[in-house]
């Protein structure tokens, strides 16, 4: 038990320690300074030349957002095209997998473009090697790059004074992929490969078991995909069962490495923020606010899972190993809880245990984690979400100290508050309206009303079924992509509803804050005085924490009360 | 500072008026300006319809008639409380304005036509550009500028200051205010405002709330509050399908109660009252702000420009020391200094007499008619007296006296020169006294820094405001006084252009600048400054250019204005925090109550152990309603501002209003529940 705890502490400490130098390196990349990775420059130059893009052209926030949307639009069309035609691709389809059903293809294309990687399909049964690599693996790189590049624009905007241009999205996007994601991926992939993860183009292996049955074992180019799914906070697994599958996560060491990869870049970007704006203390302060919540959530989840299920104890079953339902024996409860909180904090969405089978409070923590969606958060976008909380926090605390609120010297006025409020509302709106719609449909389905009802997609009625629907929409809106599972979600309703929610939950929370940044960058900078509120103070950290808790907890309290809390109190 | 009469927070007459207004303000067209309270009004209307439906149909699926009626009445009371807060603030402003308006009552005016004819008309008939005359004992009919003559005027009616002031044609003290009384002499005045458009008229309209525009921060806060309301609207509306799924029927009354409790009604109801009260506080400090924005901006000021004379130092320089040269005894020197200044009417001359007398030096009564006063001229740059015995006493700057002395073949001793330099470098002004072209010694003139001003600058510094002294003195003197008074910077030998340049430079760095001024040549700088406070005694041009007018003509008033501005923001911020923090307790009251039937497990969330679902919901709604009137005094007086630095202030307010806002409703709702439990 002690070893289990030690294992998760090691993962966290390793990530934090390595995130500091990585953060410094990321700043150099963003600022176009000299780094060891400059040998990649010719390749980048070649890509820009053939796509006739001038990476040095300064663009204002609107041009940058247009660039982002056009680029992502192309990725979406590319994904749709390949998914709908994969049955007739001439090569890299040894298992002859057919084309995807259109609503499922839509959901999947949206899911991978938006860095959500919600999977209403099982990779081994529904995707050819070609789509696995050219759609899934490719999109997991570029969608992560999109998020990081958007954050780089935000960093730059905070430093600018009376400027309309922010930087060049194309340049930041490509460099995020080639200089940040690619090099780290190579290192991680090699570690995973040496631990037994397959990477092959051969088709499924026919094996005759000891019992004499013939079993078909799916395989393929697993290692590269698993690496980027963790690093880019994507979470789109090669197999349906994601990182619980022995090929996607062979042993305890690979589990540690993958979990480390999940939180590495999100944490490094928080530090990078401080380094970029020459206020490392502020980066550390934000990190502390996030970490406080992160550790609290890990603590709750670990204690719940290690404690085991009291219902089983009442039946006289030994629960000393903790709540092992839905978990892999090679990882145990603590590592599963740590992973669960990591993956929901960072909008990663890969799983190494079934979240559906976690204890109610542990599952509730996962949902709350995605409702906040800014504890480290997805690469780039997590800190952008956090920025919205910062704007609101700055506004309220600015009033409380009797000075027109200012963020790093820029006045926060009606225009910024309007955008921040709309973006802050968006996430609860998508989740609550989505869940309300599905609850309504579930309640009315088959003429039977209520928890005993039998909506076709609900395998677990009652509070748990409610949690599953709530989880699905929360995961979609947070661009997380994990599922509570147990939900029959490959239906047109879930495919389309989640697709729309993913699109809105991805792009609006990038465009809104960037609009704020565009407006802030154009403002004069107010010099500091004794009346200026220090953002790296304890007091402001407390305000930030309260804003996060109030917006997330208060708006979701009734929903959580009806799902995980009701279930918890029932036990 | 002279304060006008203090109005009690809840005077009977005002309360009566405000109660009436509370009902009038229920008009949806008025209500819609406040999005938070407007949604409450819609909820109240829905409850009215539900209650009516139950009364006529007898259908009790939505709860009993009494229960629904009580909820409806509680919501109505919530609305009325919020309206009352705004109405009482307006009533207080009006009362304040009324006392000003009393001075504007119809007064006869003796109008002078262009041909010189004089006819008596009513003050309301005077138009801009008309001329009238006023004599001792008469009331000045309207605002204007003296074009002929000089008079002493009692301005106590608007400033509360009993000492009369001198106003004269030309110069920077030519403006007179309607309602004030001429005590001596006769003046001819030109009307400078249209009827009903004088500063007082504008101010009255502003405090009455009629022409009050929302300030920028208030607009931003309203948006944020609307955002919060929208989130809670979503929470409430989606709860219905959630509850249907959980097979728990939720009554309309319960949903609307939940919604009204969650949205920030406390701050929503008090927001405009806070704004009006801020203007009112400015007015009580005898400052007329042209807009609420000006008061709010004052709270953001980074740089404060202050005139040295009258603000930092007391009026003019004073003699503080006599330094006789070798061979002159000190009593003799003091007597000569006294004699030389006996007939000198300048403030410096008077202060020399004062200093000599304080050293027990007196002169015999003499026949002053035989003395010859030598006035200061630009040519000699000295002044003094010729005595009947032929003694010539002269005083002046070292250069002027030196010229005089050396022409007569005498020398100025090194000791004198050293003394002169010493005085100058210490910020004083040396005045050399000579008798029959021989140097007697040096008189030290010094600026006397007002008592308490250093502390006020220290207070400003802790607020983060940089103080800048503006003076015509040379840089050396200016530097000395600046250091002694504790200002952060100074502009020496300042011309109006220098002030303007300085303001532009600071603004270029993103800072907000405030200044006070009274002269016409201050007008460009007053207009350029973010907060320009013109003195009421100043010229019309200065008053037009600034965005505030100080009726007391007190240059240190800016400090109070800054604090009023900060208080305004702090009151809004802390009450917003309090309002939102209250939601935690309300959730714990209402959510378990909603699901008690279908999900008994959720009773564990009922940590307050409230009696029954109905009493829990009623208690939360009652608490939500009565917290508004309980906070009205705080909204009107404003949350105290303490210059303890932004971090410490935030911690303090966060503990009181944030943590307090979480805890207070738990206690409040529990107590109300105990009382409600007796009846339900």
mmCIF file of N, CA and C in Angstrom, chain A residues 392 395-397 399-405 413-414 417-418 425 429 432-433 435-436 439 442-443 449-451 458 461-463 465-466 469 524-527 529-533 539-540 542-543 550 554-555 557-559 561-562 566 569, chain B residues 217 219-221 223-224 227 230-232 234-235 238-239 241-242 244-247 299-300 302 461-464 507 509-511 566 569-570 573-574 577 580 583 587-588 591 595 599 601-602 604-605 645-647 649-651 653-654:
data_model
loop_
_atom_site.group_PDB
_atom_site.id
_atom_site.type_symbol
_atom_site.label_atom_id
_atom_site.label_comp_id
_atom_site.label_asym_id
_atom_site.label_seq_id
_atom_site.Cartn_x
_atom_site.Cartn_y
_atom_site.Cartn_z
ATOM 1 N N UNK A 392 -11.961 37.137 -14.326
ATOM 2 C CA UNK A 392 -13.075 37.378 -13.411
ATOM 3 C C UNK A 392 -12.549 37.639 -11.993
ATOM 4 N N UNK A 395 -11.160 41.079 -11.737
ATOM 5 C CA UNK A 395 -12.213 42.088 -11.720
ATOM 6 C C UNK A 395 -12.805 42.239 -10.316
ATOM 7 N N UNK A 396 -13.183 41.116 -9.718
ATOM 8 C CA UNK A 396 -13.818 41.185 -8.396
ATOM 9 C C UNK A 396 -12.831 41.707 -7.347
ATOM 10 N N UNK A 397 -11.597 41.215 -7.394
ATOM 11 C CA UNK A 397 -10.670 41.671 -6.351
ATOM 12 C C UNK A 397 -10.222 43.104 -6.597
ATOM 13 N N UNK A 399 -12.146 45.476 -7.638
ATOM 14 C CA UNK A 399 -13.187 46.280 -6.990
ATOM 15 C C UNK A 399 -12.980 46.275 -5.477
ATOM 16 N N UNK A 400 -12.606 45.101 -4.944
ATOM 17 C CA UNK A 400 -12.496 45.002 -3.486
ATOM 18 C C UNK A 400 -11.352 45.838 -2.922
ATOM 19 N N UNK A 401 -10.364 46.196 -3.749
ATOM 20 C CA UNK A 401 -9.305 47.059 -3.237
ATOM 21 C C UNK A 401 -9.481 48.500 -3.729
ATOM 22 N N UNK A 402 -10.588 48.776 -4.384
ATOM 23 C CA UNK A 402 -10.903 50.159 -4.719
ATOM 24 C C UNK A 402 -10.115 50.717 -5.884
ATOM 25 N N UNK A 403 -9.910 49.929 -6.898
ATOM 26 C CA UNK A 403 -9.184 50.405 -8.054
ATOM 27 C C UNK A 403 -9.759 49.724 -9.279
ATOM 28 N N UNK A 404 -9.933 50.456 -10.364
ATOM 29 C CA UNK A 404 -10.418 49.822 -11.582
ATOM 30 C C UNK A 404 -9.516 48.626 -11.864
ATOM 31 N N UNK A 405 -10.116 47.429 -11.965
ATOM 32 C CA UNK A 405 -9.316 46.212 -12.024
ATOM 33 C C UNK A 405 -8.327 46.211 -13.181
ATOM 34 N N UNK A 413 -12.200 46.010 -18.464
ATOM 35 C CA UNK A 413 -13.402 46.838 -18.543
ATOM 36 C C UNK A 413 -14.588 46.020 -19.052
ATOM 37 N N UNK A 414 -15.679 46.721 -19.303
ATOM 38 C CA UNK A 414 -16.935 46.046 -19.650
ATOM 39 C C UNK A 414 -16.751 45.033 -20.784
ATOM 40 N N UNK A 417 -15.054 41.865 -19.615
ATOM 41 C CA UNK A 417 -15.921 41.132 -18.684
ATOM 42 C C UNK A 417 -17.053 40.449 -19.437
ATOM 43 N N UNK A 418 -17.527 41.133 -20.451
ATOM 44 C CA UNK A 418 -18.636 40.549 -21.230
ATOM 45 C C UNK A 418 -18.190 39.221 -21.857
ATOM 46 N N UNK A 425 -19.908 31.046 -18.849
ATOM 47 C CA UNK A 425 -21.248 30.449 -18.863
ATOM 48 C C UNK A 425 -21.310 29.265 -19.829
ATOM 49 N N UNK A 429 -23.378 25.723 -19.566
ATOM 50 C CA UNK A 429 -24.541 25.666 -20.452
ATOM 51 C C UNK A 429 -24.516 24.387 -21.286
ATOM 52 N N UNK A 432 -25.086 21.335 -18.866
ATOM 53 C CA UNK A 432 -26.403 21.233 -18.235
ATOM 54 C C UNK A 432 -27.501 21.036 -19.272
ATOM 55 N N UNK A 433 -27.431 21.803 -20.363
ATOM 56 C CA UNK A 433 -28.475 21.670 -21.376
ATOM 57 C C UNK A 433 -28.404 20.282 -22.016
ATOM 58 N N UNK A 435 -27.189 17.483 -20.705
ATOM 59 C CA UNK A 435 -27.649 16.469 -19.759
ATOM 60 C C UNK A 435 -29.164 16.549 -19.559
ATOM 61 N N UNK A 436 -29.679 17.791 -19.539
ATOM 62 C CA UNK A 436 -31.127 17.964 -19.364
ATOM 63 C C UNK A 436 -31.869 17.311 -20.520
ATOM 64 N N UNK A 439 -31.604 13.556 -20.179
ATOM 65 C CA UNK A 439 -32.436 13.108 -19.048
ATOM 66 C C UNK A 439 -33.892 13.094 -19.453
ATOM 67 N N UNK A 442 -34.440 10.231 -21.712
ATOM 68 C CA UNK A 442 -34.340 8.980 -20.961
ATOM 69 C C UNK A 442 -35.581 8.779 -20.113
ATOM 70 N N UNK A 443 -36.046 9.876 -19.508
ATOM 71 C CA UNK A 443 -37.199 9.774 -18.621
ATOM 72 C C UNK A 443 -38.445 9.383 -19.397
ATOM 73 N N UNK A 449 -41.434 6.148 -16.976
ATOM 74 C CA UNK A 449 -40.803 7.379 -16.510
ATOM 75 C C UNK A 449 -39.935 7.066 -15.310
ATOM 76 N N UNK A 450 -38.818 7.737 -15.244
ATOM 77 C CA UNK A 450 -38.056 7.707 -14.003
ATOM 78 C C UNK A 450 -36.898 6.750 -14.012
ATOM 79 N N UNK A 451 -36.359 6.563 -12.828
ATOM 80 C CA UNK A 451 -35.139 5.781 -12.694
ATOM 81 C C UNK A 451 -35.312 4.347 -13.171
ATOM 82 N N UNK A 458 -29.325 3.485 -21.757
ATOM 83 C CA UNK A 458 -28.975 3.388 -20.346
ATOM 84 C C UNK A 458 -28.930 1.938 -19.898
ATOM 85 N N UNK A 461 -29.766 2.217 -14.919
ATOM 86 C CA UNK A 461 -30.709 3.287 -14.614
ATOM 87 C C UNK A 461 -30.324 3.935 -13.272
ATOM 88 N N UNK A 462 -31.224 4.730 -12.729
ATOM 89 C CA UNK A 462 -30.998 5.344 -11.422
ATOM 90 C C UNK A 462 -29.901 6.418 -11.484
ATOM 91 N N UNK A 463 -29.373 6.748 -10.305
ATOM 92 C CA UNK A 463 -28.387 7.844 -10.213
ATOM 93 C C UNK A 463 -27.179 7.583 -11.090
ATOM 94 N N UNK A 465 -26.952 5.986 -13.905
ATOM 95 C CA UNK A 465 -27.226 6.302 -15.310
ATOM 96 C C UNK A 465 -27.153 7.805 -15.530
ATOM 97 N N UNK A 466 -27.661 8.555 -14.546
ATOM 98 C CA UNK A 466 -27.591 10.017 -14.639
ATOM 99 C C UNK A 466 -26.136 10.469 -14.674
ATOM 100 N N UNK A 469 -24.640 9.984 -18.111
ATOM 101 C CA UNK A 469 -25.006 11.010 -19.110
ATOM 102 C C UNK A 469 -24.303 12.328 -18.808
ATOM 103 N N UNK A 524 -3.098 50.668 -23.279
ATOM 104 C CA UNK A 524 -1.910 51.192 -22.600
ATOM 105 C C UNK A 524 -1.679 50.361 -21.357
ATOM 106 N N UNK A 525 -0.428 50.327 -20.925
ATOM 107 C CA UNK A 525 -0.129 49.585 -19.715
ATOM 108 C C UNK A 525 -0.041 50.561 -18.552
ATOM 109 N N UNK A 526 -0.751 50.255 -17.474
ATOM 110 C CA UNK A 526 -0.730 51.124 -16.296
ATOM 111 C C UNK A 526 0.442 50.711 -15.415
ATOM 112 N N UNK A 527 1.294 51.643 -15.035
ATOM 113 C CA UNK A 527 2.419 51.250 -14.183
ATOM 114 C C UNK A 527 1.953 50.820 -12.792
ATOM 115 N N UNK A 529 1.698 50.481 -8.729
ATOM 116 C CA UNK A 529 1.869 51.358 -7.577
ATOM 117 C C UNK A 529 1.464 50.561 -6.338
ATOM 118 N N UNK A 530 1.520 51.224 -5.171
ATOM 119 C CA UNK A 530 1.154 50.531 -3.936
ATOM 120 C C UNK A 530 -0.311 50.126 -3.948
ATOM 121 N N UNK A 531 -1.111 50.795 -4.795
ATOM 122 C CA UNK A 531 -2.535 50.467 -4.867
ATOM 123 C C UNK A 531 -2.818 49.309 -5.809
ATOM 124 N N UNK A 532 -1.770 48.859 -6.544
ATOM 125 C CA UNK A 532 -1.957 47.771 -7.502
ATOM 126 C C UNK A 532 -1.967 46.438 -6.781
ATOM 127 N N UNK A 533 -2.900 45.602 -7.181
ATOM 128 C CA UNK A 533 -2.996 44.290 -6.562
ATOM 129 C C UNK A 533 -1.941 43.359 -7.145
ATOM 130 N N UNK A 539 -3.535 36.398 -1.171
ATOM 131 C CA UNK A 539 -4.916 36.887 -1.206
ATOM 132 C C UNK A 539 -5.525 36.644 -2.586
ATOM 133 N N UNK A 540 -4.762 36.981 -3.642
ATOM 134 C CA UNK A 540 -5.332 36.788 -4.969
ATOM 135 C C UNK A 540 -5.492 35.304 -5.298
ATOM 136 N N UNK A 542 -6.290 33.092 -3.225
ATOM 137 C CA UNK A 542 -7.528 32.699 -2.548
ATOM 138 C C UNK A 542 -8.740 33.114 -3.377
ATOM 139 N N UNK A 543 -8.669 34.313 -3.962
ATOM 140 C CA UNK A 543 -9.779 34.779 -4.808
ATOM 141 C C UNK A 543 -9.949 33.847 -6.003
ATOM 142 N N UNK A 550 -16.618 28.585 -7.053
ATOM 143 C CA UNK A 550 -17.986 29.108 -7.156
ATOM 144 C C UNK A 550 -18.573 28.847 -8.537
ATOM 145 N N UNK A 554 -20.804 25.764 -7.760
ATOM 146 C CA UNK A 554 -22.168 26.257 -7.586
ATOM 147 C C UNK A 554 -23.044 25.942 -8.781
ATOM 148 N N UNK A 555 -22.463 26.042 -9.997
ATOM 149 C CA UNK A 555 -23.354 25.820 -11.126
ATOM 150 C C UNK A 555 -23.637 24.330 -11.340
ATOM 151 N N UNK A 557 -23.627 22.049 -8.691
ATOM 152 C CA UNK A 557 -23.988 21.386 -7.433
ATOM 153 C C UNK A 557 -25.251 20.523 -7.545
ATOM 154 N N UNK A 558 -26.344 21.056 -8.099
ATOM 155 C CA UNK A 558 -27.545 20.212 -8.176
ATOM 156 C C UNK A 558 -27.328 18.954 -9.023
ATOM 157 N N UNK A 559 -26.604 19.117 -10.136
ATOM 158 C CA UNK A 559 -26.367 17.957 -10.995
ATOM 159 C C UNK A 559 -25.531 16.918 -10.269
ATOM 160 N N UNK A 561 -25.329 16.581 -7.094
ATOM 161 C CA UNK A 561 -26.123 16.043 -5.981
ATOM 162 C C UNK A 561 -27.004 14.893 -6.454
ATOM 163 N N UNK A 562 -27.537 15.023 -7.683
ATOM 164 C CA UNK A 562 -28.436 13.985 -8.199
ATOM 165 C C UNK A 562 -27.688 12.761 -8.716
ATOM 166 N N UNK A 566 -25.781 11.559 -4.639
ATOM 167 C CA UNK A 566 -26.917 10.719 -4.254
ATOM 168 C C UNK A 566 -26.467 9.273 -4.105
ATOM 169 N N UNK A 569 -24.389 8.864 -0.894
ATOM 170 C CA UNK A 569 -25.163 8.836 0.348
ATOM 171 C C UNK A 569 -26.008 7.566 0.457
ATOM 172 N N UNK B 217 -17.206 50.998 -14.414
ATOM 173 C CA UNK B 217 -17.083 49.794 -13.588
ATOM 174 C C UNK B 217 -18.436 49.224 -13.221
ATOM 175 N N UNK B 219 -21.074 49.357 -15.137
ATOM 176 C CA UNK B 219 -21.545 48.657 -16.330
ATOM 177 C C UNK B 219 -20.925 47.261 -16.378
ATOM 178 N N UNK B 220 -19.600 47.197 -16.158
ATOM 179 C CA UNK B 220 -18.912 45.900 -16.211
ATOM 180 C C UNK B 220 -19.460 44.966 -15.139
ATOM 181 N N UNK B 221 -19.701 45.506 -13.950
ATOM 182 C CA UNK B 221 -20.209 44.663 -12.868
ATOM 183 C C UNK B 221 -21.620 44.173 -13.190
ATOM 184 N N UNK B 223 -22.783 43.539 -16.066
ATOM 185 C CA UNK B 223 -22.636 42.447 -17.036
ATOM 186 C C UNK B 223 -22.272 41.150 -16.319
ATOM 187 N N UNK B 224 -21.321 41.251 -15.397
ATOM 188 C CA UNK B 224 -20.893 40.048 -14.680
ATOM 189 C C UNK B 224 -22.055 39.471 -13.874
ATOM 190 N N UNK B 227 -24.326 37.732 -15.998
ATOM 191 C CA UNK B 227 -23.735 36.431 -16.327
ATOM 192 C C UNK B 227 -24.037 35.403 -15.244
ATOM 193 N N UNK B 230 -27.543 34.337 -15.386
ATOM 194 C CA UNK B 230 -27.796 33.444 -16.507
ATOM 195 C C UNK B 230 -27.381 32.013 -16.157
ATOM 196 N N UNK B 231 -26.222 31.876 -15.497
ATOM 197 C CA UNK B 231 -25.774 30.545 -15.080
ATOM 198 C C UNK B 231 -26.816 29.921 -14.165
ATOM 199 N N UNK B 232 -27.297 30.714 -13.198
ATOM 200 C CA UNK B 232 -28.241 30.150 -12.239
ATOM 201 C C UNK B 232 -29.608 29.907 -12.868
ATOM 202 N N UNK B 234 -29.852 28.739 -15.883
ATOM 203 C CA UNK B 234 -29.606 27.424 -16.488
ATOM 204 C C UNK B 234 -29.698 26.322 -15.443
ATOM 205 N N UNK B 235 -29.067 26.580 -14.284
ATOM 206 C CA UNK B 235 -29.080 25.585 -13.218
ATOM 207 C C UNK B 235 -30.513 25.253 -12.835
ATOM 208 N N UNK B 238 -32.634 23.551 -15.895
ATOM 209 C CA UNK B 238 -32.257 22.165 -16.198
ATOM 210 C C UNK B 238 -32.577 21.227 -15.036
ATOM 211 N N UNK B 239 -32.773 21.814 -13.864
ATOM 212 C CA UNK B 239 -33.096 20.964 -12.719
ATOM 213 C C UNK B 239 -34.436 20.256 -12.925
ATOM 214 N N UNK B 241 -35.883 18.860 -15.817
ATOM 215 C CA UNK B 241 -35.735 17.528 -16.431
ATOM 216 C C UNK B 241 -34.927 16.561 -15.573
ATOM 217 N N UNK B 242 -33.921 17.078 -14.847
ATOM 218 C CA UNK B 242 -33.148 16.192 -13.961
ATOM 219 C C UNK B 242 -34.099 15.552 -12.956
ATOM 220 N N UNK B 244 -37.366 15.256 -13.165
ATOM 221 C CA UNK B 244 -38.314 14.355 -13.822
ATOM 222 C C UNK B 244 -37.698 12.976 -13.975
ATOM 223 N N UNK B 245 -36.421 12.973 -14.380
ATOM 224 C CA UNK B 245 -35.695 11.715 -14.547
ATOM 225 C C UNK B 245 -35.625 10.981 -13.207
ATOM 226 N N UNK B 246 -35.420 11.763 -12.132
ATOM 227 C CA UNK B 246 -35.316 11.167 -10.801
ATOM 228 C C UNK B 246 -36.689 10.939 -10.169
ATOM 229 N N UNK B 247 -37.746 11.135 -10.966
ATOM 230 C CA UNK B 247 -39.126 10.932 -10.505
ATOM 231 C C UNK B 247 -39.444 11.765 -9.272
ATOM 232 N N UNK B 299 -10.902 57.429 -7.715
ATOM 233 C CA UNK B 299 -10.370 56.312 -6.949
ATOM 234 C C UNK B 299 -9.184 55.632 -7.617
ATOM 235 N N UNK B 300 -9.006 55.883 -8.905
ATOM 236 C CA UNK B 300 -7.925 55.236 -9.670
ATOM 237 C C UNK B 300 -6.702 56.111 -9.838
ATOM 238 N N UNK B 302 -3.366 57.983 -10.063
ATOM 239 C CA UNK B 302 -1.985 57.587 -9.786
ATOM 240 C C UNK B 302 -1.143 58.788 -9.392
ATOM 241 N N UNK B 461 0.498 58.029 -0.325
ATOM 242 C CA UNK B 461 1.537 57.139 -0.843
ATOM 243 C C UNK B 461 1.137 55.689 -0.613
ATOM 244 N N UNK B 462 0.544 55.431 0.569
ATOM 245 C CA UNK B 462 0.123 54.063 0.859
ATOM 246 C C UNK B 462 -1.048 53.634 -0.028
ATOM 247 N N UNK B 463 -1.782 54.633 -0.528
ATOM 248 C CA UNK B 463 -2.857 54.309 -1.481
ATOM 249 C C UNK B 463 -2.272 54.059 -2.862
ATOM 250 N N UNK B 464 -0.988 54.402 -3.039
ATOM 251 C CA UNK B 464 -0.375 54.249 -4.351
ATOM 252 C C UNK B 464 -0.489 55.497 -5.200
ATOM 253 N N UNK B 507 0.309 60.792 -18.334
ATOM 254 C CA UNK B 507 -0.771 60.063 -19.003
ATOM 255 C C UNK B 507 -0.216 59.157 -20.091
ATOM 256 N N UNK B 509 2.340 57.492 -19.909
ATOM 257 C CA UNK B 509 2.809 56.257 -19.272
ATOM 258 C C UNK B 509 1.641 55.434 -18.749
ATOM 259 N N UNK B 510 0.431 55.886 -19.060
ATOM 260 C CA UNK B 510 -0.743 55.113 -18.663
ATOM 261 C C UNK B 510 -1.300 55.502 -17.315
ATOM 262 N N UNK B 511 -0.769 56.572 -16.727
ATOM 263 C CA UNK B 511 -1.256 56.940 -15.395
ATOM 264 C C UNK B 511 -2.452 57.875 -15.482
ATOM 265 N N UNK B 566 -12.585 55.378 -4.172
ATOM 266 C CA UNK B 566 -12.167 54.018 -3.823
ATOM 267 C C UNK B 566 -13.264 53.304 -3.052
ATOM 268 N N UNK B 569 -15.938 51.768 -5.263
ATOM 269 C CA UNK B 569 -15.602 50.484 -5.875
ATOM 270 C C UNK B 569 -15.583 49.371 -4.826
ATOM 271 N N UNK B 570 -15.000 49.679 -3.674
ATOM 272 C CA UNK B 570 -14.865 48.654 -2.635
ATOM 273 C C UNK B 570 -16.240 48.177 -2.181
ATOM 274 N N UNK B 573 -17.558 45.855 -4.757
ATOM 275 C CA UNK B 573 -16.808 44.597 -4.804
ATOM 276 C C UNK B 573 -17.133 43.702 -3.625
ATOM 277 N N UNK B 574 -17.138 44.290 -2.434
ATOM 278 C CA UNK B 574 -17.347 43.459 -1.255
ATOM 279 C C UNK B 574 -18.774 42.930 -1.200
ATOM 280 N N UNK B 577 -19.089 40.028 -3.575
ATOM 281 C CA UNK B 577 -18.488 38.837 -2.979
ATOM 282 C C UNK B 577 -19.423 38.240 -1.934
ATOM 283 N N UNK B 580 -22.504 36.501 -3.590
ATOM 284 C CA UNK B 580 -22.233 35.211 -4.219
ATOM 285 C C UNK B 580 -21.876 34.159 -3.160
ATOM 286 N N UNK B 583 -24.532 32.008 -1.555
ATOM 287 C CA UNK B 583 -25.149 30.903 -2.293
ATOM 288 C C UNK B 583 -24.821 29.538 -1.712
ATOM 289 N N UNK B 587 -27.708 26.765 -1.117
ATOM 290 C CA UNK B 587 -27.718 25.453 -1.765
ATOM 291 C C UNK B 587 -27.973 24.362 -0.733
ATOM 292 N N UNK B 588 -27.258 24.470 0.384
ATOM 293 C CA UNK B 588 -27.403 23.439 1.409
ATOM 294 C C UNK B 588 -28.792 23.476 2.042
ATOM 295 N N UNK B 591 -31.385 22.422 -1.834
ATOM 296 C CA UNK B 591 -31.245 21.167 -2.583
ATOM 297 C C UNK B 591 -31.749 19.945 -1.799
ATOM 298 N N UNK B 595 -35.305 17.303 -2.750
ATOM 299 C CA UNK B 595 -35.266 15.878 -3.065
ATOM 300 C C UNK B 595 -35.520 14.992 -1.852
ATOM 301 N N UNK B 599 -35.036 11.081 -2.754
ATOM 302 C CA UNK B 599 -33.670 10.657 -2.448
ATOM 303 C C UNK B 599 -33.381 10.978 -0.977
ATOM 304 N N UNK B 601 -31.313 9.938 0.959
ATOM 305 C CA UNK B 601 -29.878 10.024 1.250
ATOM 306 C C UNK B 601 -29.364 11.455 1.237
ATOM 307 N N UNK B 602 -29.973 12.278 0.374
ATOM 308 C CA UNK B 602 -29.495 13.651 0.243
ATOM 309 C C UNK B 602 -29.780 14.473 1.504
ATOM 310 N N UNK B 604 -28.431 14.037 4.102
ATOM 311 C CA UNK B 604 -27.132 14.270 4.723
ATOM 312 C C UNK B 604 -26.596 15.649 4.378
ATOM 313 N N UNK B 605 -27.084 16.220 3.243
ATOM 314 C CA UNK B 605 -26.620 17.554 2.864
ATOM 315 C C UNK B 605 -27.324 18.637 3.691
ATOM 316 N N UNK B 645 -2.427 49.083 1.702
ATOM 317 C CA UNK B 645 -1.830 48.333 0.600
ATOM 318 C C UNK B 645 -2.869 47.369 0.038
ATOM 319 N N UNK B 646 -2.762 47.121 -1.269
ATOM 320 C CA UNK B 646 -3.799 46.351 -1.956
ATOM 321 C C UNK B 646 -3.928 44.931 -1.415
ATOM 322 N N UNK B 647 -2.779 44.279 -1.171
ATOM 323 C CA UNK B 647 -2.819 42.888 -0.727
ATOM 324 C C UNK B 647 -3.520 42.746 0.614
ATOM 325 N N UNK B 649 -5.533 44.839 2.032
ATOM 326 C CA UNK B 649 -6.937 45.253 1.937
ATOM 327 C C UNK B 649 -7.789 44.113 1.377
ATOM 328 N N UNK B 650 -7.222 43.426 0.374
ATOM 329 C CA UNK B 650 -7.957 42.310 -0.238
ATOM 330 C C UNK B 650 -8.156 41.199 0.790
ATOM 331 N N UNK B 651 -7.092 40.878 1.529
ATOM 332 C CA UNK B 651 -7.187 39.828 2.539
ATOM 333 C C UNK B 651 -8.280 40.179 3.543
ATOM 334 N N UNK B 653 -10.879 42.324 3.281
ATOM 335 C CA UNK B 653 -12.236 42.297 2.741
ATOM 336 C C UNK B 653 -12.683 40.888 2.388
ATOM 337 N N UNK B 654 -11.716 40.071 1.999
ATOM 338 C CA UNK B 654 -12.046 38.688 1.645
ATOM 339 C C UNK B 654 -12.488 37.922 2.897
#
